[in-house]
Short mmCIF file of C-alpha atoms and ligand atoms in Angstrom, two decimals:
data_model
loop_
_atom_site.label_atom_id
_atom_site.label_comp_id
_atom_site.label_asym_id
_atom_site.label_seq_id
_atom_site.Cartn_x
_atom_site.Cartn_y
_atom_site.Cartn_z
CA MET A 1 78.32 108.71 105.06
CA ASP A 2 80.98 107.55 102.62
CA THR A 3 84.09 109.76 102.56
CA THR A 4 86.29 107.37 100.57
CA VAL A 5 87.82 108.52 97.32
CA SER A 6 89.63 106.63 94.62
CA LEU A 7 92.91 108.17 93.55
CA ALA A 8 95.10 106.59 90.89
CA GLY A 9 94.02 103.07 91.84
CA LEU A 10 94.33 103.74 95.58
CA THR A 11 91.34 103.90 97.84
CA LEU A 12 91.75 106.66 100.41
CA LYS A 13 89.47 106.57 103.45
CA ASN A 14 89.04 110.32 103.11
CA PRO A 15 90.36 113.03 100.77
CA VAL A 16 92.54 114.94 103.27
CA MET A 17 96.32 114.61 103.08
CA THR A 18 99.31 116.49 104.41
CA ALA A 19 101.32 118.41 101.79
CA SER A 20 104.93 117.49 101.20
CA GLY A 21 107.49 119.42 103.21
CA THR A 22 105.13 120.46 105.95
CA CYS A 23 105.02 117.27 108.03
CA GLY A 24 108.61 116.02 107.71
CA TYR A 25 108.61 112.22 107.48
CA GLY A 26 105.47 111.86 109.58
CA VAL A 27 107.27 110.97 112.81
CA GLU A 28 107.77 114.66 113.65
CA LEU A 29 104.02 115.24 113.51
CA ALA A 30 102.95 112.02 115.26
CA PRO A 31 102.95 113.51 118.82
CA PHE A 32 100.51 116.22 117.70
CA LEU A 33 98.24 114.43 115.22
CA ASP A 34 96.87 110.91 114.89
CA LEU A 35 98.33 110.20 111.45
CA SER A 36 95.94 107.29 110.90
CA CYS A 37 93.07 109.73 110.51
CA LEU A 38 94.61 111.08 107.28
CA GLY A 39 93.54 109.97 103.83
CA ALA A 40 97.26 109.93 103.03
CA LEU A 41 100.53 111.24 104.36
CA VAL A 42 102.93 112.83 101.87
CA VAL A 43 106.49 112.98 103.14
CA LYS A 44 109.14 115.65 102.59
CA GLY A 45 110.74 115.56 99.13
CA LEU A 46 113.47 112.91 98.90
CA SER A 47 116.55 112.94 96.72
CA VAL A 48 118.98 110.12 95.97
CA ARG A 49 121.54 111.51 98.40
CA ARG A 50 121.07 113.65 101.51
CA ARG A 51 120.76 117.40 100.81
CA PRO A 52 121.71 120.10 103.33
CA GLY A 53 119.34 122.65 101.76
CA ASN A 54 119.86 126.40 101.54
CA PRO A 55 121.50 128.56 104.23
CA PRO A 56 119.20 130.47 106.66
CA PRO A 57 117.11 132.55 106.83
CA ARG A 58 114.91 130.18 104.83
CA ILE A 59 111.43 131.19 105.96
CA VAL A 60 109.69 134.58 106.04
CA GLU A 61 106.11 135.42 106.94
CA THR A 62 104.18 137.44 104.37
CA CYS A 63 100.71 138.91 104.19
CA GLY A 64 98.39 135.90 104.02
CA GLY A 65 101.16 133.35 103.77
CA MET A 66 104.85 132.60 103.92
CA LEU A 67 107.90 132.36 101.71
CA ASN A 68 110.22 129.39 102.02
CA ALA A 69 113.54 128.61 100.45
CA ILE A 70 114.36 125.38 102.25
CA GLY A 71 116.14 124.12 99.15
CA LEU A 72 114.84 120.58 99.55
CA GLU A 73 116.85 119.65 102.62
CA ASN A 74 116.27 115.95 103.20
CA ILE A 75 117.92 112.83 104.62
CA GLY A 76 118.15 110.97 101.30
CA MET A 77 116.19 107.94 100.11
CA GLU A 78 118.25 105.20 101.81
CA ALA A 79 118.07 106.83 105.26
CA PHE A 80 114.33 107.29 104.73
CA ILE A 81 113.87 103.61 103.84
CA GLU A 82 115.89 102.44 106.86
CA GLU A 83 114.90 104.92 109.52
CA CYS A 84 111.42 106.25 108.71
CA LEU A 85 109.51 103.83 106.51
CA PRO A 86 109.20 100.99 109.07
CA GLY A 87 107.42 103.36 111.50
CA LEU A 88 105.07 104.61 108.79
CA GLY A 89 104.15 101.06 107.80
CA VAL A 90 102.16 100.54 111.01
CA LEU A 91 99.88 103.50 110.32
CA ASP A 92 96.39 103.00 108.98
CA THR A 93 96.87 105.45 106.14
CA ARG A 94 98.42 105.66 102.68
CA VAL A 95 102.02 106.78 102.43
CA LEU A 96 103.06 108.79 99.39
CA VAL A 97 106.68 109.75 98.86
CA ASN A 98 107.58 113.02 97.17
CA ILE A 99 110.75 112.89 95.07
CA LEU A 100 113.11 115.34 93.41
CA GLY A 101 116.03 114.64 91.08
CA GLU A 102 118.58 116.84 89.40
CA SER A 103 118.46 114.72 86.24
CA GLU A 104 116.22 112.18 84.55
CA ALA A 105 118.58 109.44 85.74
CA GLU A 106 118.22 110.53 89.38
CA TYR A 107 114.42 110.59 89.14
CA GLY A 108 114.67 107.10 87.65
CA VAL A 109 116.71 105.76 90.57
CA LEU A 110 114.25 107.27 93.07
CA VAL A 111 111.19 105.79 91.35
CA GLU A 112 112.75 102.32 91.07
CA ARG A 113 114.09 102.16 94.62
CA LEU A 114 111.16 103.76 96.44
CA GLY A 115 108.58 102.11 94.19
CA ASP A 116 109.98 98.75 95.32
CA GLN A 117 109.19 99.39 98.99
CA ASP A 118 106.06 97.72 100.41
CA GLY A 119 105.29 100.65 102.68
CA VAL A 120 105.22 103.13 99.80
CA HIS A 121 101.77 103.32 98.20
CA GLY A 122 102.49 105.94 95.57
CA ILE A 123 105.09 108.38 94.31
CA GLU A 124 104.55 112.12 93.99
CA VAL A 125 107.00 113.47 91.42
CA ASN A 126 107.99 117.03 92.29
CA VAL A 127 108.87 118.76 89.05
CA SER A 128 108.11 122.11 90.52
CA CYS A 129 110.35 123.22 93.37
CA PRO A 130 111.34 126.84 92.73
CA ASN A 131 114.09 127.03 95.37
CA VAL A 132 116.93 124.95 93.98
CA GLY A 133 119.54 125.79 91.40
CA LYS A 134 119.09 122.77 89.18
CA GLY A 135 116.58 119.98 88.69
CA GLY A 136 112.87 120.13 89.47
CA ILE A 137 111.63 123.31 87.96
CA ALA A 138 113.44 122.81 84.64
CA PHE A 139 111.21 119.76 84.10
CA GLY A 140 108.14 121.47 85.45
CA ALA A 141 108.40 124.58 83.26
CA ASP A 142 108.96 122.97 79.87
CA PRO A 143 106.10 120.82 78.48
CA CYS A 144 108.43 118.70 76.30
CA MET A 145 110.87 118.01 79.15
CA LEU A 146 107.99 117.15 81.46
CA GLU A 147 106.47 114.69 79.00
CA LYS A 148 109.85 113.07 78.32
CA LEU A 149 110.57 112.70 82.05
CA ILE A 150 107.23 111.06 82.85
CA ARG A 151 107.49 108.72 79.83
CA PHE A 152 110.92 107.70 81.13
CA LEU A 153 109.64 107.09 84.68
CA ARG A 154 106.35 105.38 83.84
CA PRO A 155 107.73 101.87 83.12
CA LYS A 156 109.94 101.92 86.21
CA THR A 157 107.17 101.22 88.73
CA ARG A 158 103.67 99.79 88.97
CA LYS A 159 102.87 102.10 91.85
CA PRO A 160 100.81 105.22 91.10
CA LEU A 161 102.75 108.21 89.78
CA ILE A 162 101.32 111.55 90.85
CA VAL A 163 102.93 114.48 89.07
CA LYS A 164 103.07 117.69 91.12
CA LEU A 165 102.82 120.65 88.79
CA SER A 166 104.30 124.11 89.09
CA PRO A 167 102.13 127.22 89.02
CA ASN A 168 105.10 129.14 87.60
CA VAL A 169 104.05 128.46 83.99
CA THR A 170 101.92 130.26 81.42
CA ASP A 171 99.51 127.41 80.69
CA VAL A 172 99.06 124.86 83.48
CA GLY A 173 96.42 123.04 81.41
CA GLU A 174 99.05 122.25 78.78
CA MET A 175 101.39 120.81 81.44
CA ALA A 176 98.51 118.70 82.78
CA VAL A 177 97.74 117.34 79.30
CA ARG A 178 101.40 116.46 78.68
CA ALA A 179 101.77 114.68 82.03
CA GLU A 180 98.60 112.66 81.41
CA ALA A 181 99.72 111.73 77.89
CA ALA A 182 103.03 110.49 79.30
CA GLY A 183 101.30 108.12 81.74
CA ALA A 184 100.78 110.05 84.97
CA ASP A 185 98.08 108.42 87.14
CA ALA A 186 97.14 111.67 88.87
CA LEU A 187 98.24 115.29 89.13
CA CYS A 188 98.84 117.46 92.15
CA LEU A 189 98.37 121.22 91.80
CA ILE A 190 100.03 123.47 92.94
CA ASN A 191 103.50 123.91 94.33
CA THR A 192 104.55 127.32 95.61
CA LEU A 193 104.59 130.53 93.57
CA ARG A 194 107.94 132.26 93.17
CA GLY A 195 108.21 135.40 95.29
CA MET A 196 110.52 137.59 97.36
CA SER A 197 110.57 139.88 100.37
CA VAL A 198 112.86 142.82 101.16
CA ASP A 199 113.65 144.66 104.40
CA SER A 200 113.50 148.32 103.36
CA GLU A 201 115.52 149.46 106.40
CA THR A 202 118.52 147.36 105.54
CA ARG A 203 117.64 147.12 101.82
CA ARG A 204 118.44 143.43 102.01
CA PRO A 205 116.38 140.44 100.86
CA ARG A 206 114.83 138.67 103.83
CA LEU A 207 115.71 135.21 102.47
CA ALA A 208 119.36 134.22 102.09
CA ASN A 209 118.33 132.64 98.78
CA VAL A 210 116.75 136.01 97.81
CA VAL A 211 113.70 134.32 96.22
CA GLY A 212 111.46 131.65 97.68
CA GLY A 213 108.15 129.88 97.26
CA LEU A 214 104.95 131.57 98.40
CA SER A 215 102.37 129.38 100.14
CA GLY A 216 99.36 129.80 102.39
CA PRO A 217 95.95 131.50 102.01
CA ALA A 218 97.39 134.14 99.63
CA ILE A 219 97.76 131.54 96.86
CA LYS A 220 94.40 129.80 97.23
CA PRO A 221 92.57 131.59 94.41
CA VAL A 222 95.43 130.82 92.02
CA ALA A 223 95.53 127.16 93.05
CA LEU A 224 91.76 126.84 92.75
CA ARG A 225 91.76 128.37 89.27
CA MET A 226 94.53 126.01 88.17
CA VAL A 227 92.72 122.93 89.49
CA TRP A 228 89.56 124.03 87.72
CA GLU A 229 91.45 124.65 84.45
CA ALA A 230 93.23 121.29 84.63
CA SER A 231 89.97 119.48 85.42
CA GLY A 232 88.63 120.64 82.07
CA ARG A 233 91.66 119.32 80.19
CA VAL A 234 92.45 115.86 81.67
CA ARG A 235 90.59 112.75 82.82
CA ILE A 236 93.03 111.58 85.50
CA PRO A 237 92.28 112.57 89.11
CA LEU A 238 93.60 115.81 90.59
CA VAL A 239 94.87 116.61 94.05
CA GLY A 240 94.31 120.25 95.03
CA VAL A 241 96.78 122.09 97.24
CA GLY A 242 97.44 125.74 97.97
CA GLY A 243 96.20 127.82 100.88
CA ILE A 244 93.73 125.29 102.26
CA CYS A 245 93.09 126.18 105.91
CA THR A 246 89.45 125.28 106.52
CA ALA A 247 86.85 122.73 105.45
CA GLN A 248 85.28 125.38 103.27
CA ASP A 249 88.59 125.84 101.42
CA ALA A 250 88.88 122.09 100.89
CA LEU A 251 85.27 121.85 99.68
CA GLU A 252 85.93 124.56 97.06
CA PHE A 253 88.73 122.43 95.62
CA LEU A 254 86.60 119.27 95.60
CA ILE A 255 83.75 121.13 93.89
CA CYS A 256 86.19 122.48 91.28
CA GLY A 257 87.29 118.93 90.39
CA ALA A 258 89.90 117.82 92.92
CA THR A 259 89.51 114.22 94.10
CA ALA A 260 91.61 114.93 97.18
CA VAL A 261 93.26 117.88 98.91
CA GLN A 262 96.54 118.54 100.67
CA VAL A 263 97.13 120.84 103.62
CA GLY A 264 100.55 122.49 103.92
CA THR A 265 101.15 125.87 105.54
CA ALA A 266 97.99 125.61 107.68
CA GLN A 267 99.39 122.39 109.12
CA LEU A 268 102.50 124.28 110.30
CA ARG A 269 100.34 126.71 112.30
CA ASN A 270 97.87 124.17 113.55
CA PRO A 271 98.87 120.49 113.55
CA GLN A 272 95.18 119.56 113.99
CA ALA A 273 94.21 121.35 110.75
CA CYS A 274 93.64 118.14 108.77
CA VAL A 275 91.36 116.66 111.46
CA GLU A 276 89.36 119.87 111.71
CA ILE A 277 89.03 120.07 107.90
CA LEU A 278 87.84 116.48 107.72
CA GLY A 279 85.28 117.10 110.47
CA GLY A 280 84.00 120.16 108.60
CA ILE A 281 83.69 118.22 105.34
CA GLU A 282 81.62 115.53 107.09
CA GLU A 283 79.40 118.16 108.66
CA TYR A 284 78.86 119.75 105.22
CA LEU A 285 77.95 116.41 103.61
CA GLU A 286 75.42 115.76 106.34
CA ARG A 287 73.94 119.27 106.11
CA HIS A 288 73.56 118.96 102.33
CA GLY A 289 72.26 115.39 102.43
CA ILE A 290 75.15 114.06 100.31
CA ALA A 291 75.73 110.40 101.12
CA ARG A 292 78.90 109.93 99.07
CA LEU A 293 81.69 112.50 99.03
CA ALA A 294 82.63 111.30 95.55
CA ASP A 295 79.36 112.82 94.26
CA LEU A 296 80.58 116.29 95.24
CA ILE A 297 83.77 116.11 93.15
CA GLY A 298 83.60 118.38 90.10
CA SER A 299 80.05 119.48 90.90
CA LEU A 300 80.65 123.19 90.24
CA ARG A 301 77.44 124.81 89.04
CA MET A 302 77.91 127.18 86.12
CA GLY A 303 75.46 129.65 84.62
CA SER A 304 72.22 130.72 86.23
C1 LIG B 1 108.30 124.67 104.31
C2 LIG B 1 107.79 124.05 103.03
C3 LIG B 1 108.46 122.97 102.46
C4 LIG B 1 107.98 122.38 101.28
N1 LIG B 1 108.65 121.30 100.74
C5 LIG B 1 108.14 120.70 99.62
C6 LIG B 1 108.77 119.53 99.09
O1 LIG B 1 109.75 119.01 99.62
N2 LIG B 1 108.24 118.99 97.95
C7 LIG B 1 107.13 119.52 97.34
O2 LIG B 1 106.68 119.00 96.31
N3 LIG B 1 106.49 120.60 97.86
C8 LIG B 1 106.98 121.19 98.97
N4 LIG B 1 106.34 122.28 99.50
C9 LIG B 1 105.11 122.80 98.84
C10 LIG B 1 103.85 122.28 99.54
O3 LIG B 1 103.76 120.87 99.50
C11 LIG B 1 102.59 122.89 98.87
O4 LIG B 1 102.52 122.50 97.51
C12 LIG B 1 102.55 124.41 98.95
O5 LIG B 1 103.10 124.87 100.17
C13 LIG B 1 101.15 124.99 98.77
O6 LIG B 1 100.28 124.53 99.77
P1 LIG B 1 99.93 125.35 101.14
O7 LIG B 1 99.55 126.74 100.71
O8 LIG B 1 98.84 124.58 101.78
O9 LIG B 1 101.20 125.37 101.95
C14 LIG B 1 106.80 122.89 100.67
C15 LIG B 1 106.12 123.97 101.26
C16 LIG B 1 106.59 124.54 102.44
C17 LIG B 1 105.82 125.68 103.06
#
């Protein structure tokens, strides 16, 4: 059975990836998961300089998910290149780096520097983090700013650019169209949905940042709808993410047009989630007599 998929010029041995921010820089997860079994590993969002992130509490459990307001804490691109990338290079998987800038110029520096590294196979451009004061979301919420940013970044690398879209917009299809027109090689949908949680006893917000990003099973129907909408508007491949916990969840995204899937919150609860999801996908292909996983992508049956 052939589980390979082609994403933005990269061949992935299977469609299952970790989602950015939920597996650190890979090394943290290595004792619990054989990273080489992944289709790709997406590392925590990197900025030009180290970021301390938001003050705690930064994580709250919610019904069917969690809120986070990490604020893009990360070690910065140079520390990543020196300390983490050499270890990732020995893995038999694709390494995608997720980036976040506070300005076009910062995104440009990140794409040039990280795009130059042999061990980096592609760049996921996060224009959608809802938990930071400036940067990211401004680009992800305005179609003109998004298009201008991607046009600016496109000539800076030959590596695939995957644009990670925000669900916190009125028309995600429009954002998808603009990113494709500007030269994106693939799109990733979705980042977290803005939310909040309050302790009624103390009448205080549970997150120090007051608002955070909702992830986990609660957002799956929204993510699935957005992938399906985008698949009808663009030709470039899509990566589906949002609430995927089981093989069945992943299959729904593939059927709705995603070429690959990412697993985030589920990975925090169960570090083996990706392996179990991959096993379930293979079992499904066998049961349905589908020899090539690629034939399942976008195979949603409509009408009677
Ligand atoms: C703790 C945490 C940290 C995250 N950090 C990032 C990040 O650095 N960059 C990014 O693009 N997305 C980040 N995300 C969003 C996830 O990659 C993913 O898009 C989202 O959580 C939805 O998927 P899920 O429901 O499977 O978690 C983060 C999510 C969580 C829960």
